[in-house]
Coordinates of C-alpha atoms in Angstrom, one line a residue:
M294 CA -7.1 13.4 -13.6
N295 CA -4.4 12.0 -12.0
R296 CA -2.3 15.3 -11.5
I297 CA -5.7 17.1 -10.1
L298 CA -6.2 14.5 -7.7
A299 CA -2.8 13.9 -6.4
A300 CA -2.9 18.1 -6.1
C301 CA -6.1 17.9 -4.2
L302 CA -4.5 15.1 -1.9
L303 CA -1.6 17.4 -1.1
L304 CA -3.9 19.9 -0.1
L305 CA -6.0 17.8 1.9
F306 CA -2.9 16.2 4.0
S307 CA -0.8 19.3 4.2
P308 CA -1.5 19.3 8.2
F309 CA -0.8 15.9 8.6
L310 CA 2.3 16.7 6.4
I311 CA 3.5 19.6 8.3
Y312 CA 3.0 17.2 11.4
I313 CA 5.1 14.3 9.8
I314 CA 7.8 16.9 8.5
I315 CA 8.4 18.2 12.3
C316 CA 8.7 14.7 13.4
I317 CA 11.3 13.3 10.6
R318 CA 13.3 16.2 12.1
L319 CA 12.9 15.7 16.1
G320 CA 13.7 13.0 15.8
S321 CA 17.1 12.7 13.6
T322 CA 19.7 14.2 11.9
G323 CA 19.4 14.9 8.0
P324 CA 16.9 16.1 5.3
V325 CA 13.1 15.3 5.3
F326 CA 13.0 14.3 2.0
F327 CA 14.8 11.2 0.8
R328 CA 15.4 11.9 -3.2
Q329 CA 16.5 8.9 -5.5
V330 CA 16.7 8.4 -8.9
R331 CA 14.7 5.9 -10.3
V332 CA 13.8 5.0 -14.2
G333 CA 10.5 5.3 -15.1
K334 CA 8.7 5.4 -18.4
D335 CA 10.5 4.1 -21.3
R336 CA 13.8 4.3 -19.4
K337 CA 14.0 7.5 -18.4
P338 CA 15.6 9.1 -15.4
F339 CA 13.4 10.8 -12.6
V340 CA 14.1 11.7 -8.9
I341 CA 11.6 9.8 -6.7
Y342 CA 10.6 11.8 -3.1
K343 CA 9.9 10.0 -0.3
F344 CA 9.9 11.1 3.5
R345 CA 13.1 9.7 5.0
T346 CA 12.8 6.9 7.1
M347 CA 16.7 6.0 8.0
Y348 CA 19.2 7.6 9.4
H349 CA 20.9 10.0 7.3
D350 CA 24.5 8.4 6.0
P351 CA 25.6 10.9 3.3
H352 CA 28.4 8.6 2.1
S353 CA 25.9 5.5 1.6
T354 CA 25.2 4.7 -2.2
G355 CA 22.1 3.6 -2.0
M356 CA 22.5 0.2 -4.0
V357 CA 21.5 -1.9 -0.9
L358 CA 17.7 -2.7 -0.6
T359 CA 16.0 -2.3 2.8
I360 CA 15.5 -5.9 4.6
K361 CA 12.9 -7.0 7.4
N362 CA 14.1 -5.2 11.2
D363 CA 16.5 -3.6 9.1
N364 CA 18.5 -1.3 11.8
R365 CA 19.0 1.9 9.2
I366 CA 15.8 2.7 9.9
T367 CA 14.8 5.7 12.9
S368 CA 11.7 4.5 15.0
F369 CA 9.6 7.2 13.5
G370 CA 10.6 6.2 10.3
K371 CA 9.0 2.3 11.3
K372 CA 5.9 4.1 11.9
L373 CA 5.9 6.0 8.4
R374 CA 6.3 2.9 6.9
K375 CA 3.8 0.3 8.4
Y376 CA 1.4 2.5 6.9
K377 CA 2.9 3.4 3.6
L378 CA 2.9 7.3 4.6
D379 CA 6.6 7.3 3.8
E380 CA 5.4 7.1 0.1
L381 CA 2.8 10.1 0.4
P382 CA 5.6 13.0 -1.1
Q383 CA 5.1 10.6 -4.3
L384 CA 2.1 12.8 -4.7
W385 CA 4.6 15.3 -6.1
N386 CA 5.8 13.0 -8.9
I387 CA 2.1 12.1 -10.0
I388 CA 1.8 16.0 -10.5
K389 CA 4.7 16.5 -12.2
G390 CA 4.0 13.5 -14.4
D391 CA 6.8 11.3 -13.6
M392 CA 4.4 8.7 -11.9
N393 CA 0.9 7.7 -12.4
W394 CA -1.1 6.2 -9.0
V395 CA -0.7 2.4 -10.4
G396 CA 2.5 0.8 -12.7
M397 CA 5.0 -0.8 -11.6
R398 CA 7.3 0.4 -8.7
P399 CA 10.3 2.1 -10.0
E400 CA 13.8 0.5 -9.4
Q401 CA 17.2 2.5 -9.7
E402 CA 19.1 2.4 -12.6
Y403 CA 21.7 -0.4 -10.7
F404 CA 18.9 -2.9 -9.9
V405 CA 16.7 -2.5 -13.4
E406 CA 20.2 -3.8 -15.2
R407 CA 20.3 -6.8 -12.8
L408 CA 16.6 -7.7 -13.0
I409 CA 16.6 -7.5 -17.1
E410 CA 19.9 -9.6 -17.0
T411 CA 17.9 -11.9 -15.2
D412 CA 15.0 -11.6 -17.2
P413 CA 15.3 -9.6 -20.4
L414 CA 10.8 -9.4 -20.7
Y415 CA 11.6 -6.7 -17.5
E416 CA 12.4 -4.2 -20.0
S417 CA 8.4 -4.3 -21.1
L418 CA 7.6 -2.7 -18.3
F419 CA 8.9 0.2 -19.4
S420 CA 6.1 1.0 -21.9
I421 CA 3.8 2.7 -18.6
K422 CA 4.8 5.1 -16.4
P423 CA 5.9 3.6 -12.4
G424 CA 3.0 4.0 -10.2
L425 CA 2.3 4.9 -6.5
T426 CA 1.3 1.5 -6.2
S427 CA 1.6 -1.8 -7.9
L428 CA -0.1 -5.2 -8.6
G429 CA 3.5 -6.7 -7.7
V430 CA 4.0 -5.1 -4.2
I431 CA -0.3 -5.8 -3.3
K432 CA 0.6 -9.5 -4.2
Y433 CA 3.9 -10.3 -3.8
G434 CA 4.9 -7.3 -1.4
Y435 CA 8.5 -5.9 -1.2
A436 CA 11.4 -7.4 -2.7
V437 CA 15.0 -8.2 -0.5
D438 CA 16.8 -9.5 -3.4
I439 CA 16.8 -9.7 -7.0
E440 CA 15.7 -12.8 -7.4
E441 CA 12.5 -11.6 -5.5
M442 CA 12.0 -8.5 -7.7
A443 CA 11.6 -10.5 -10.6
L444 CA 8.9 -13.0 -9.2
R445 CA 7.5 -9.9 -8.0
A446 CA 7.7 -8.4 -11.6
R447 CA 5.3 -11.3 -13.0
Y448 CA 2.7 -9.5 -11.3
D449 CA 3.2 -6.7 -13.1
F450 CA 3.7 -8.2 -16.4
F451 CA 0.2 -9.1 -15.8
Y452 CA -1.0 -5.9 -15.4
I453 CA 0.7 -4.5 -18.6
N454 CA -0.9 -7.2 -20.4
H455 CA -4.3 -6.6 -19.1
Q456 CA -4.5 -3.1 -18.0
S457 CA -8.0 -2.2 -17.6
L458 CA -9.8 0.6 -15.4
K459 CA -11.4 -2.0 -13.3
I460 CA -7.9 -3.9 -12.5
K461 CA -6.8 -0.3 -11.6
F462 CA -9.1 0.5 -9.2
Y463 CA -8.6 -2.7 -8.2
K464 CA -5.2 -2.0 -7.2
L465 CA -6.4 1.4 -5.6
L466 CA -8.8 -0.6 -3.3
E467 CA -6.1 -3.5 -2.4
S468 CA -3.4 -1.0 -1.3
V469 CA -6.3 1.0 0.8
K470 CA -7.1 -2.0 2.8
I471 CA -3.3 -3.6 3.3
I472 CA -3.1 0.1 4.8
Y473 CA -6.0 0.0 6.5
R474 CA -5.7 -3.6 8.1
R475 CA -2.2 -2.1 9.6
V476 CA -4.3 0.8 10.6
G477 CA -6.2 -1.9 12.6
R478 CA -3.4 -3.6 14.7

């Protein structure tokens, strides 16, 4: 069902996705899609897809977290991030089976190692597939350092220990509400 819904949404949004692709191409040089290796279920690596929201830097290591008012973000990228539209290509990750709609947000191996050093229980989060949305992101928001990532993970621990269809729907609805509130601003 996850894959079918993701495929239907990709088809439904395809004209809008083409518009986003054109805007990214016209706004700055570099690839349209941002690809990065992240850690998935059972600590297996996979490539995550997003629309590129930052200026292209082929020499970047990717080991720096994005901060508020980050000057690496393009003007169109700010709009994409505000409404979480940069995440739409992750529908392809759901179709491929790398991700689910709901789970913890996938991180890079570098940050996973630091988080496990901070809290060995973090390893338990890899018992499920990462998600397009997460209780940690809904309740805590985005983290700017390892300490905040560890605090955010507490909500994901709760999700893993209390998984249910009710909580999954709650998380999806909360994610939609967050995006809707930003559209209404």
